[in-house]
PDB file of C-alpha atoms in Angstrom:
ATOM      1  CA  UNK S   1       0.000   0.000   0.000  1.00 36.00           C
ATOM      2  CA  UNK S   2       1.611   3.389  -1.011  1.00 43.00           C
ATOM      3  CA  UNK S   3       2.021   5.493   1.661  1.00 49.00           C
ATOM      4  CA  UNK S   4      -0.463   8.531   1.307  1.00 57.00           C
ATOM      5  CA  UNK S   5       2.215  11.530   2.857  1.00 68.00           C
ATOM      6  CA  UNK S   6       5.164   9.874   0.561  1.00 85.00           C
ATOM      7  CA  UNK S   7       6.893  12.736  -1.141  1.00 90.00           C
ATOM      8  CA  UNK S   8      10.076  13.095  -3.121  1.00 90.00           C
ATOM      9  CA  UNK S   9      11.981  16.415  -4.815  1.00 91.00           C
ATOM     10  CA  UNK S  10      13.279  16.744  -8.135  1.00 89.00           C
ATOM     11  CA  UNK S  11      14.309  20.379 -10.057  1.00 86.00           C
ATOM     12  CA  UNK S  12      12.829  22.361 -12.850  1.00 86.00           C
ATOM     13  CA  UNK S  13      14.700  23.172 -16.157  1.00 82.00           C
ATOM     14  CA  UNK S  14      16.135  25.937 -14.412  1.00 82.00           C
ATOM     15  CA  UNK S  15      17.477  24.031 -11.060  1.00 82.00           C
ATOM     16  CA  UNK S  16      14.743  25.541  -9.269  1.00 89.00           C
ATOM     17  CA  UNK S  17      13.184  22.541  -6.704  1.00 91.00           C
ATOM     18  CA  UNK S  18       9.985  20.423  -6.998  1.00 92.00           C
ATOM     19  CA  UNK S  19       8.098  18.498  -5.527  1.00 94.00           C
ATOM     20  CA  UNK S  20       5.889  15.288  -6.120  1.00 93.00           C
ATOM     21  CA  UNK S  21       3.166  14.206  -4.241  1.00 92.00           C
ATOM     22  CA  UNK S  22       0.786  11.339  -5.636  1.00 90.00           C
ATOM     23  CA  UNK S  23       2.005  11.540  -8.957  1.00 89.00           C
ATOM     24  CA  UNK S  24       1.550  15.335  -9.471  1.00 93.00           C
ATOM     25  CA  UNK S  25       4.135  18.131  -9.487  1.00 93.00           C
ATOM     26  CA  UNK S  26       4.462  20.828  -7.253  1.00 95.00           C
ATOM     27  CA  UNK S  27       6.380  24.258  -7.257  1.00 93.00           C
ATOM     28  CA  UNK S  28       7.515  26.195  -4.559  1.00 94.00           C
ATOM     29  CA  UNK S  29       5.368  29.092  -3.981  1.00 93.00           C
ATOM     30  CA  UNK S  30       6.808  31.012  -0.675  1.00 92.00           C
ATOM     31  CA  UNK S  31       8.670  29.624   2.741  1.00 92.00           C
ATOM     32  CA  UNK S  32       8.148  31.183   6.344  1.00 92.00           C
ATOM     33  CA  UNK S  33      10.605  30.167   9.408  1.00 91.00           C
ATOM     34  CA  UNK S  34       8.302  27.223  10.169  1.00 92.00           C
ATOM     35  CA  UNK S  35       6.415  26.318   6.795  1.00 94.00           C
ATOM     36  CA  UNK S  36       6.984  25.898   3.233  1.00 95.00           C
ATOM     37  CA  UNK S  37       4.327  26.116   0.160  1.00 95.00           C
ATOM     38  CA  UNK S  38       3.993  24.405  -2.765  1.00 95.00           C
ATOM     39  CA  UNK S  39       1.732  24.655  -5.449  1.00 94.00           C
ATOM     40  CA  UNK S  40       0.382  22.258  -8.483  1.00 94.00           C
ATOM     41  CA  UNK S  41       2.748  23.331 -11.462  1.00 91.00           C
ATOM     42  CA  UNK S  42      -0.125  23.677 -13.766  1.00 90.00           C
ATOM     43  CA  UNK S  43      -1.885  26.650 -14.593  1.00 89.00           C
ATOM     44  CA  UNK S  44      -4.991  27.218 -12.765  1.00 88.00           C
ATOM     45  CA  UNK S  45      -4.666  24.369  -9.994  1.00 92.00           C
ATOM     46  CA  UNK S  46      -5.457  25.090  -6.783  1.00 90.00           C
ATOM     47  CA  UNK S  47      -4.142  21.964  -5.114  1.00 94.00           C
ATOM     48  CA  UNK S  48      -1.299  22.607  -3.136  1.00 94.00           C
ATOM     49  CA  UNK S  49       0.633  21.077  -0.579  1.00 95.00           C
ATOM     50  CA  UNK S  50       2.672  22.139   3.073  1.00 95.00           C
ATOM     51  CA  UNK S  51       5.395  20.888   4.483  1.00 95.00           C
ATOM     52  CA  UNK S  52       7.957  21.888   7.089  1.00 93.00           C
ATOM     53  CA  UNK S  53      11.059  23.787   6.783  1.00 91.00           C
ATOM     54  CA  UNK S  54      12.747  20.221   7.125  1.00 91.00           C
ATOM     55  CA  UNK S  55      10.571  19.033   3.706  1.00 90.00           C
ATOM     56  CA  UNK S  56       8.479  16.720   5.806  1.00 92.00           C
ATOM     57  CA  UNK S  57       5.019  16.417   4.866  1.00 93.00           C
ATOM     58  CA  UNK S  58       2.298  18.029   6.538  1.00 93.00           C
ATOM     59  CA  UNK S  59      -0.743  18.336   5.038  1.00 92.00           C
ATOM     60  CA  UNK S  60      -2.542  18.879   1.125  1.00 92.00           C
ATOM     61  CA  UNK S  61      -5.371  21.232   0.004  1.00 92.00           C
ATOM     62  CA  UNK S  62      -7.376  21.256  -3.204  1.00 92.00           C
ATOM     63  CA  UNK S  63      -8.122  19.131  -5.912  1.00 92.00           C
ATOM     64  CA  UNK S  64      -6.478  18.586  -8.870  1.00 92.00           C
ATOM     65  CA  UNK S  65      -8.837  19.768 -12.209  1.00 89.00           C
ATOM     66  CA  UNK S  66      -6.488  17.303 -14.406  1.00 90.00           C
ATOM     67  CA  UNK S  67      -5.119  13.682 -14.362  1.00 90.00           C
ATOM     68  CA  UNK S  68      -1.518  12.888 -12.840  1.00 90.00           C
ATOM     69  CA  UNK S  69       1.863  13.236 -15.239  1.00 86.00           C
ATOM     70  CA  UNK S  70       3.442  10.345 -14.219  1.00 90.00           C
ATOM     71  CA  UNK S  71       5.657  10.046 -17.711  1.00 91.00           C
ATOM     72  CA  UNK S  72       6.875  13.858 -16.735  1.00 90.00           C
ATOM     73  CA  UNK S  73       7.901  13.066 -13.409  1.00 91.00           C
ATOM     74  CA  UNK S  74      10.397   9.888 -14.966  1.00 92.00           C
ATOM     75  CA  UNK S  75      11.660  12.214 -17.384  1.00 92.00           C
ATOM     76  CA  UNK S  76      12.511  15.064 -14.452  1.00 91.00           C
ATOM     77  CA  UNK S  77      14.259  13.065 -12.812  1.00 91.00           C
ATOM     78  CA  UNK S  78      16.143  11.693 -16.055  1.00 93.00           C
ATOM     79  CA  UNK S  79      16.929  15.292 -16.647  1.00 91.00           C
ATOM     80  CA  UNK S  80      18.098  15.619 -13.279  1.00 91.00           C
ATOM     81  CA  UNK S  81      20.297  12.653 -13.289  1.00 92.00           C
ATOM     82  CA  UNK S  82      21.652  14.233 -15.847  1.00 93.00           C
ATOM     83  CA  UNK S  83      22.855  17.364 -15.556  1.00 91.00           C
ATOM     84  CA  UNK S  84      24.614  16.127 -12.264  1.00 90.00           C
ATOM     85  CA  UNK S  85      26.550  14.210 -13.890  1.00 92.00           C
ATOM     86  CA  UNK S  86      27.279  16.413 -16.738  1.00 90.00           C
ATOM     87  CA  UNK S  87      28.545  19.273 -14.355  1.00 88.00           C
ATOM     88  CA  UNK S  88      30.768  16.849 -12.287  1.00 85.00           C
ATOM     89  CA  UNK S  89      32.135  14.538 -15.155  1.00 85.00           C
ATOM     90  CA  UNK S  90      34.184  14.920 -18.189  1.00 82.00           C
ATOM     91  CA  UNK S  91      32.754  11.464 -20.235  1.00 83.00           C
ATOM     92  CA  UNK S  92      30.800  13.049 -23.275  1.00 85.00           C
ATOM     93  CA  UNK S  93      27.434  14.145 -22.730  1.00 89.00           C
ATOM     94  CA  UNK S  94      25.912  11.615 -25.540  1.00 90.00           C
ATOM     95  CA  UNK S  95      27.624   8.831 -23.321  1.00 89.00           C
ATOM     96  CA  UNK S  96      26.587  10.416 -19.794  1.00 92.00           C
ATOM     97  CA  UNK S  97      22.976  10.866 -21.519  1.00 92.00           C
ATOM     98  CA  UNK S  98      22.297   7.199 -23.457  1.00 92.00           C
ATOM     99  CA  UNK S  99      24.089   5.843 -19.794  1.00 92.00           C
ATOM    100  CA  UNK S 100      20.642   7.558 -17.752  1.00 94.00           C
ATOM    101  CA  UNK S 101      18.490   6.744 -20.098  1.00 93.00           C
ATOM    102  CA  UNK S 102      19.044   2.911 -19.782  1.00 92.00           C
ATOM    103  CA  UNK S 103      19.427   2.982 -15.931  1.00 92.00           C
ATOM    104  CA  UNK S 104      16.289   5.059 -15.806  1.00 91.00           C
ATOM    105  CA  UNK S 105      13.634   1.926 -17.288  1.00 90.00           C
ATOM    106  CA  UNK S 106      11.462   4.615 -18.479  1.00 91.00           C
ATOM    107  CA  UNK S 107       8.105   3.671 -19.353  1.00 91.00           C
ATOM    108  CA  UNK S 108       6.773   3.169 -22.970  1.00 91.00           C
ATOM    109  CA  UNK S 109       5.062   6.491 -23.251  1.00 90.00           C
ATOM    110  CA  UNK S 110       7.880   8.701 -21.113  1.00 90.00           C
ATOM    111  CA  UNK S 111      10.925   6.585 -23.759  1.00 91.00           C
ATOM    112  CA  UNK S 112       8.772   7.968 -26.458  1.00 90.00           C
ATOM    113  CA  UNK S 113       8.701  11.773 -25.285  1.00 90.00           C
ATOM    114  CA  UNK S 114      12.207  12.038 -24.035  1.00 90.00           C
ATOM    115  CA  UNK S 115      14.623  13.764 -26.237  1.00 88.00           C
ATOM    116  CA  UNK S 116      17.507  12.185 -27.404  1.00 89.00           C
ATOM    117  CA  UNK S 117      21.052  12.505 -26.693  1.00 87.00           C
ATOM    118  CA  UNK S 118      21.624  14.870 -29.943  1.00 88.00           C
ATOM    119  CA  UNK S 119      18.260  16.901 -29.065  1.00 88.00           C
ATOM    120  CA  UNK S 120      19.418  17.665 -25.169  1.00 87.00           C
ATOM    121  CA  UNK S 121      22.936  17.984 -26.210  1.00 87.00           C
ATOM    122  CA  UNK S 122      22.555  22.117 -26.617  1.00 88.00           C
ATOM    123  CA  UNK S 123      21.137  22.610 -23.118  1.00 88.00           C
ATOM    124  CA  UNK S 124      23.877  20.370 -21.631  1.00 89.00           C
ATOM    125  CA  UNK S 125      26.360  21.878 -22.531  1.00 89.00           C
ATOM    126  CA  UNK S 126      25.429  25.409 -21.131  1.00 89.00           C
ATOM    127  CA  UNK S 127      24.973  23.472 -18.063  1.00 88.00           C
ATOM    128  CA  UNK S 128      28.909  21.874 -18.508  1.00 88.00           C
ATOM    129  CA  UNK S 129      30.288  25.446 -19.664  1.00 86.00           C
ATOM    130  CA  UNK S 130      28.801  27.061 -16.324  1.00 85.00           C
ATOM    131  CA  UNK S 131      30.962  24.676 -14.186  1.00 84.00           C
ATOM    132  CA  UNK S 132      33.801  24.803 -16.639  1.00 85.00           C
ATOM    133  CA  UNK S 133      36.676  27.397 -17.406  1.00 87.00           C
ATOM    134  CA  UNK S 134      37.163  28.726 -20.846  1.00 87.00           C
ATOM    135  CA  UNK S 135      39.020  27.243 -22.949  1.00 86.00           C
ATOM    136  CA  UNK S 136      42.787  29.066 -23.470  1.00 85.00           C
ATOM    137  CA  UNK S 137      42.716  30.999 -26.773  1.00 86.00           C
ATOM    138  CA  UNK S 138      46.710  31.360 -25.794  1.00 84.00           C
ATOM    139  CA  UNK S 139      49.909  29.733 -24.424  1.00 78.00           C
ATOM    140  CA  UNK S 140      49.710  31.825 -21.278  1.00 81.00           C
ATOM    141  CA  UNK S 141      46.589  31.025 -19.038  1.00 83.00           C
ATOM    142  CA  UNK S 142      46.483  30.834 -15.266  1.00 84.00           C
ATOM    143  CA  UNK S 143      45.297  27.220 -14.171  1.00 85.00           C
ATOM    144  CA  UNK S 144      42.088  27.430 -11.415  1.00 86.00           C
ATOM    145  CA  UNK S 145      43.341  26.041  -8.610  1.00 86.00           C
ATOM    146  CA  UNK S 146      40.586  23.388  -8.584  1.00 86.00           C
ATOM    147  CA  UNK S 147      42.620  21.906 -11.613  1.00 87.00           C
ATOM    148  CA  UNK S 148      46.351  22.296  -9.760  1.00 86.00           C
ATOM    149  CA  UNK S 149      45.231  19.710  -6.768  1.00 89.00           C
ATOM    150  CA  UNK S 150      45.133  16.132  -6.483  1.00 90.00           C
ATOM    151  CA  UNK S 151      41.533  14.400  -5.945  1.00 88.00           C
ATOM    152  CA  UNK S 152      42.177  15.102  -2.277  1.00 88.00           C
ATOM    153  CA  UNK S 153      43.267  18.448  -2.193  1.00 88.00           C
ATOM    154  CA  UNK S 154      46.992  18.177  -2.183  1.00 88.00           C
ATOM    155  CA  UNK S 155      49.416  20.700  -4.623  1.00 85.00           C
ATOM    156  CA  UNK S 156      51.172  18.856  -6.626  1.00 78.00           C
ATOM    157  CA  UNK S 157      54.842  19.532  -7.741  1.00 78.00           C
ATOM    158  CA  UNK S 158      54.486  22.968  -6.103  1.00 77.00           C
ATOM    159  CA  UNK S 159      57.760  24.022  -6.628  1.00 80.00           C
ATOM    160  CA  UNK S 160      58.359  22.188  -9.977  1.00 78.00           C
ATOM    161  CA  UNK S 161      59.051  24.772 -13.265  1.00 76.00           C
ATOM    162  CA  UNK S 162      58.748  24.828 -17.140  1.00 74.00           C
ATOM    163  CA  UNK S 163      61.586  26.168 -18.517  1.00 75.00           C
ATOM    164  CA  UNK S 164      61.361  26.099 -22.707  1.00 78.00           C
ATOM    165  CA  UNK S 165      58.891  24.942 -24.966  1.00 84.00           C
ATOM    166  CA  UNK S 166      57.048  21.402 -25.072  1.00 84.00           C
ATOM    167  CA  UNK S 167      59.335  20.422 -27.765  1.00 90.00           C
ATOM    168  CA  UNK S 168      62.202  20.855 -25.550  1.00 89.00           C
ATOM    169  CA  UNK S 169      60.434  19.581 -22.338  1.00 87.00           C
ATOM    170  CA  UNK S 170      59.811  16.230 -24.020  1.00 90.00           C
ATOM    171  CA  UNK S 171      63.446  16.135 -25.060  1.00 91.00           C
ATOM    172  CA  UNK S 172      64.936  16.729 -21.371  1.00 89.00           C
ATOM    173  CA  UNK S 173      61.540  13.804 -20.453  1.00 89.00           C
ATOM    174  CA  UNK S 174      63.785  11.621 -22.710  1.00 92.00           C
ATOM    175  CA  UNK S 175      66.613  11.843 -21.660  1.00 94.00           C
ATOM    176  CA  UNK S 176      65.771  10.810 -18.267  1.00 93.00           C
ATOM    177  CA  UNK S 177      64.183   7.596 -19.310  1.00 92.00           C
ATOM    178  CA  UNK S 178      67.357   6.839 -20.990  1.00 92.00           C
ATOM    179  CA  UNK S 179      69.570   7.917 -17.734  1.00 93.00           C
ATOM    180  CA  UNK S 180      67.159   5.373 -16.328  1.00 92.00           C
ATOM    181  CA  UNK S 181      67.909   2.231 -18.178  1.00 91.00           C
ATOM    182  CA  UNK S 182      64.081   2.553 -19.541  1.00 91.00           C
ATOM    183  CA  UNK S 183      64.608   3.212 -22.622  1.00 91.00           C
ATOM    184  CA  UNK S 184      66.842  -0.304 -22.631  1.00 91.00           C
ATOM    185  CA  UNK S 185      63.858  -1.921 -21.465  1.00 91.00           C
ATOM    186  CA  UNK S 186      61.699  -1.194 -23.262  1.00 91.00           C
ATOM    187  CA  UNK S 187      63.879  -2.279 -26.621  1.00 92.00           C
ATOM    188  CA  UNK S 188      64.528  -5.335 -24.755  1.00 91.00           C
ATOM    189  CA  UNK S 189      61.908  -6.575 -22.697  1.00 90.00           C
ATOM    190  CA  UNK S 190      58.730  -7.842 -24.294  1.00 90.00           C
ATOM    191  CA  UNK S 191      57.043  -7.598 -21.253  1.00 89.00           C
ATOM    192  CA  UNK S 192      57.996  -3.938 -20.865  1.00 90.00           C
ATOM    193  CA  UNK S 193      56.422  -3.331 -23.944  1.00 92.00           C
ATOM    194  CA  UNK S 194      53.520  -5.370 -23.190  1.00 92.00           C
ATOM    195  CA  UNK S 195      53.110  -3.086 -19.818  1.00 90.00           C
ATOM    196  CA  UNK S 196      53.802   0.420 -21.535  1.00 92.00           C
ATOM    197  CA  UNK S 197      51.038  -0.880 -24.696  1.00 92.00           C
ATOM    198  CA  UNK S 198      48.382  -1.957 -21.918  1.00 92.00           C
ATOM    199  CA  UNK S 199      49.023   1.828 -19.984  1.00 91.00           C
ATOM    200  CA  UNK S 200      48.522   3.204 -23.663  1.00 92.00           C
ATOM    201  CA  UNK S 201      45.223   1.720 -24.331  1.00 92.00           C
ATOM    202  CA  UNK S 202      43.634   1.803 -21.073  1.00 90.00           C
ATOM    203  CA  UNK S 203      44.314   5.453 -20.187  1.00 90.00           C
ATOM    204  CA  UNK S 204      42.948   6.116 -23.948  1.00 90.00           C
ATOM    205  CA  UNK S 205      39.744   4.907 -23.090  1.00 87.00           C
ATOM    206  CA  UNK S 206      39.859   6.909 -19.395  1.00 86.00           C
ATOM    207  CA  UNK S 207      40.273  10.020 -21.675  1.00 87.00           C
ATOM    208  CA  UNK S 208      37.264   8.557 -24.232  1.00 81.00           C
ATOM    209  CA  UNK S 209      37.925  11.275 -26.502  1.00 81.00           C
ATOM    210  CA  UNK S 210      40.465  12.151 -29.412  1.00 84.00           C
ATOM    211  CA  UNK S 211      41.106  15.768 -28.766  1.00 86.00           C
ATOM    212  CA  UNK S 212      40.496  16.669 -24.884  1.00 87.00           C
ATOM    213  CA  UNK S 213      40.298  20.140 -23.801  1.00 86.00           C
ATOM    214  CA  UNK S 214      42.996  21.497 -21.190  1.00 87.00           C
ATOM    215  CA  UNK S 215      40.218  21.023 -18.349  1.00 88.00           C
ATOM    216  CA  UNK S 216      39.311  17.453 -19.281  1.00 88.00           C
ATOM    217  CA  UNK S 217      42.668  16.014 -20.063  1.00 90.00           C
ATOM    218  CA  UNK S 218      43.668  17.556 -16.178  1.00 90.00           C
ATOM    219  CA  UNK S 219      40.811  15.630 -14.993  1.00 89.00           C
ATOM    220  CA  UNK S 220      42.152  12.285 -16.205  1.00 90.00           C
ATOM    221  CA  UNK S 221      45.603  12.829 -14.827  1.00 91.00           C
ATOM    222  CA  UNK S 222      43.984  13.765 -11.220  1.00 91.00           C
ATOM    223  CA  UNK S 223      42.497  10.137 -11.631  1.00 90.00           C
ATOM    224  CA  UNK S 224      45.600   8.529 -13.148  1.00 92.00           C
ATOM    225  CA  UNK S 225      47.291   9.870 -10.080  1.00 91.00           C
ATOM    226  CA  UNK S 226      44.842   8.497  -7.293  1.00 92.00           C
ATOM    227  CA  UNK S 227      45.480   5.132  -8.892  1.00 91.00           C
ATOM    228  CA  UNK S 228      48.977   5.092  -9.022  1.00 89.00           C
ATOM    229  CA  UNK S 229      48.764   6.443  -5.538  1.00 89.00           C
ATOM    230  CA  UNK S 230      46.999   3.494  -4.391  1.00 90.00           C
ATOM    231  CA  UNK S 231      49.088   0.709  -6.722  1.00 86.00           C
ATOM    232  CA  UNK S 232      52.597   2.432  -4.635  1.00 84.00           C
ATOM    233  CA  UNK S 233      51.149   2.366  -1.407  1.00 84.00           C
ATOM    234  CA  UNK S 234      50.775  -1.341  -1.995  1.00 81.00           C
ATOM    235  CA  UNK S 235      53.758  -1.972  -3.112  1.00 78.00           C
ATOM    236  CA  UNK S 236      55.644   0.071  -0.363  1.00 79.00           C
ATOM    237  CA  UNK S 237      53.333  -1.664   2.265  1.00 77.00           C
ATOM    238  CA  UNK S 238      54.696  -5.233   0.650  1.00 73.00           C
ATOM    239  CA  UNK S 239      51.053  -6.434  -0.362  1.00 71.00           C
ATOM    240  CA  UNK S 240      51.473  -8.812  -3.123  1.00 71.00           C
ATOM    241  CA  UNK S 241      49.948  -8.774  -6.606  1.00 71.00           C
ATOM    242  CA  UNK S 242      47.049 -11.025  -7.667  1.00 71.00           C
ATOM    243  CA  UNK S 243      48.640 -13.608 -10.081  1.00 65.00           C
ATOM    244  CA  UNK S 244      46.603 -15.478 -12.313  1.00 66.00           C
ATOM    245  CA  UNK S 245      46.315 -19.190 -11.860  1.00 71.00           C
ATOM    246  CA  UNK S 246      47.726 -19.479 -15.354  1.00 72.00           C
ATOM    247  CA  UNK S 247      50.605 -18.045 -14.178  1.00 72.00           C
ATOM    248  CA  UNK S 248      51.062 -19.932 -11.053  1.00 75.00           C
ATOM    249  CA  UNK S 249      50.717 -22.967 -13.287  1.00 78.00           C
ATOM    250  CA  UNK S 250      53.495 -22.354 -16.035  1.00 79.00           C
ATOM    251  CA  UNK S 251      55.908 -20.713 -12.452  1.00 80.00           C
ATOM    252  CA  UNK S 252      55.125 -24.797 -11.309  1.00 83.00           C
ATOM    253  CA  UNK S 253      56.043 -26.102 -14.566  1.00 83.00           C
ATOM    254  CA  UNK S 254      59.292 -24.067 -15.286  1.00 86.00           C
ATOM    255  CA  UNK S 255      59.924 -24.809 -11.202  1.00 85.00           C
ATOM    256  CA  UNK S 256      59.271 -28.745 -11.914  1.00 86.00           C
ATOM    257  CA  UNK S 257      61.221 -28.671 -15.029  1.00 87.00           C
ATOM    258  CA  UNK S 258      64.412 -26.488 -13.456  1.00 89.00           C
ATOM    259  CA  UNK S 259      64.228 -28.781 -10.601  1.00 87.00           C
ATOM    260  CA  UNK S 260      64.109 -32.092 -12.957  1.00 87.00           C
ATOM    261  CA  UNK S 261      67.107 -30.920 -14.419  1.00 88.00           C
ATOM    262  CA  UNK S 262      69.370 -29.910 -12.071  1.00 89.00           C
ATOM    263  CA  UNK S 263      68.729 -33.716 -10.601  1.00 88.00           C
ATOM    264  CA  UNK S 264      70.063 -34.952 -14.145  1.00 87.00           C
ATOM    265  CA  UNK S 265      66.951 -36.442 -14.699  1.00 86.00           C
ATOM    266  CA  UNK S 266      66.057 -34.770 -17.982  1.00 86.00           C
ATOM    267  CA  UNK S 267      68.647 -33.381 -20.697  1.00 88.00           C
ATOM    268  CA  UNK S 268      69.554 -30.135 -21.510  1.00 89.00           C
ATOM    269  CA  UNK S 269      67.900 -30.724 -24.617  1.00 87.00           C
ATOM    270  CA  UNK S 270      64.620 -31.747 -22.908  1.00 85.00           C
ATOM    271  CA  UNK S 271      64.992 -28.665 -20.544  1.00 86.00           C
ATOM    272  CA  UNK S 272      64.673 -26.858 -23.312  1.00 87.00           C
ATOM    273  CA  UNK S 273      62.509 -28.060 -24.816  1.00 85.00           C
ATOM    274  CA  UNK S 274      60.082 -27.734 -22.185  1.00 84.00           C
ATOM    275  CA  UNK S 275      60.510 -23.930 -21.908  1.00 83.00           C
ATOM    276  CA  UNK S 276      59.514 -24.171 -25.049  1.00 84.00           C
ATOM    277  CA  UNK S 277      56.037 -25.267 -24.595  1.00 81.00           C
ATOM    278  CA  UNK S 278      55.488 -22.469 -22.308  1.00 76.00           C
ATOM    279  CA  UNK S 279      56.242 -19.856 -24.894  1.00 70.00           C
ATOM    280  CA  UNK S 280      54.030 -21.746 -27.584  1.00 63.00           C
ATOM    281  CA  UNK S 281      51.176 -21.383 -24.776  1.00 57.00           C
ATOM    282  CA  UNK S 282      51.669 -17.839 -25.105  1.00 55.00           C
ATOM    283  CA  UNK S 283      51.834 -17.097 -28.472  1.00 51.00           C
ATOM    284  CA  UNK S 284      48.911 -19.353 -29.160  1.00 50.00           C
ATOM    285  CA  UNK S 285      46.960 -17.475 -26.849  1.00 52.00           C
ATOM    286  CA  UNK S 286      48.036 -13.733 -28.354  1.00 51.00           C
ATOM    287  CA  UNK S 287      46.269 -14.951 -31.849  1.00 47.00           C
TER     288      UNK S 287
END
């Protein structure tokens, strides 16, 4: 049985708060210390409801002269869903939007009426643009200091400076990975390549988008840094990576097989041999 005093809020097209009661819509009329009052959004309604400064119910008047908008109220709070993401996330509004729209299990009559992701895309992006700096027209810009912070409010590299241009900065990056016997490993190692291919393609799909502006592109690398945050903490704290049980399996086999041999009881040739089949395993699997 529905509770009779249930209410809930959602917000106009311009942010401004509503309420539902028994499938209708109310707007906020005028608040005292104690008491607030809402009225039926629809012209000519008298029905209207009270509640306390705390939005508990406390009482309705009136009768509605037309039938509940149940379909309206889904797509409110679609809209709403919405635009909170859009002002606190950088994925693309189409994705944010089509994302809502499946989580929201609209009924057949609101899915019909509500716009879609190219219609609301205009309107969303006011909203985004309100919550986002311009975009530099020029080298020189000052960075808000909302974009200079980590996700928990640290500086980072306060005291660090760019000397020269990007060309050169890159250059000077460089030569520090070769100081650092990266550069080595990475011509090298397969598995360093493997590692530095997987960063590549998973941080391209954080970013989701070709061409990034400044503000977006900052907002990836304040998440890239909370999770390489986390992976050193538990590597300085000792805690052990998660290995797959295919690679505890071929660690027992090379271990059975290095173990086999230094007892003399397989060749050199069958040693081999059966280091082999591990790297078959591998390449059989990459195809």
């Amino acid at each position: 049985m529905t509770d009779s005093t249930s209410i809930s809020f959602t917000t106009s097209n311009r942010g401004k708060p509503l309420l539902i009661y028994s499938g209708y819509i109310f707007r906020l009329k005028k608040s005292t210390v104690k008491v607030k009052y809402w009225t039926c959004h629809s012209d000519g309604c008298v029905a209207n409801v009270h509640t306390d400064k705390n939005d508990h119910f406390i009482k309705s008047n009136g009768q509605h002269h037309h039938i509940p908008e149940p379909e309206q109220i889904e797509l409110r709070n679609l809209k709403r869903k919405v635009k909170e993401r859009v002002k606190t996330e950088t994925s693309s509004i189409s994705k944010i939007y089509e994302e809502e729209l499946a989580r929201s299990n609209l009924s057949s009559t609101a899915l019909t009426l509500a716009s879609t992701a190219a219609e609301g895309k205009s309107g969303l992006n006011r909203v985004r643009r309100k919550t986002t700096p311009p975009i530099p027209t020029s080298a020189e810009f000052d960075i808000p200091e909302f974009y200079s912070q980590t996700l928990d409010g640290t500086q980072f590299f306060p005291t660090a400076i760019h000397h020269g241009c990007f060309f050169h900065y890159c250059q000077s990056l460089y030569k520090n990975v070769k100081s650092l016997g990266l550069s080595t490993s990475y011509l090298e190692d397969e598995d360093t390549r493997l590692a530095c291919r997987t960063w590549h393609n998973r941080f391209n799909n954080r970013v989701e988008k070709h061409h990034p502006n400044m503000w977006h592109f900052l907002e990836c690398l304040k998440r890239e840094e909370l999770l390489f945050r986390q992976q050193l903490g538990k590597l300085n704290a000792g805690i052990p990576k998660k290995t797959s049980s295919n690679v505890c399996i071929s660690q027992k086999q090379i271990d059975t097989l290095t173990e086999r041999y230094e007892q003399e009881q397989i060749t050199l040739i069958d040693f081999l041999y059966g280091l082999s089949t591990l790297v078959a395993k591998r390449s059989t699997k990459s195809l």
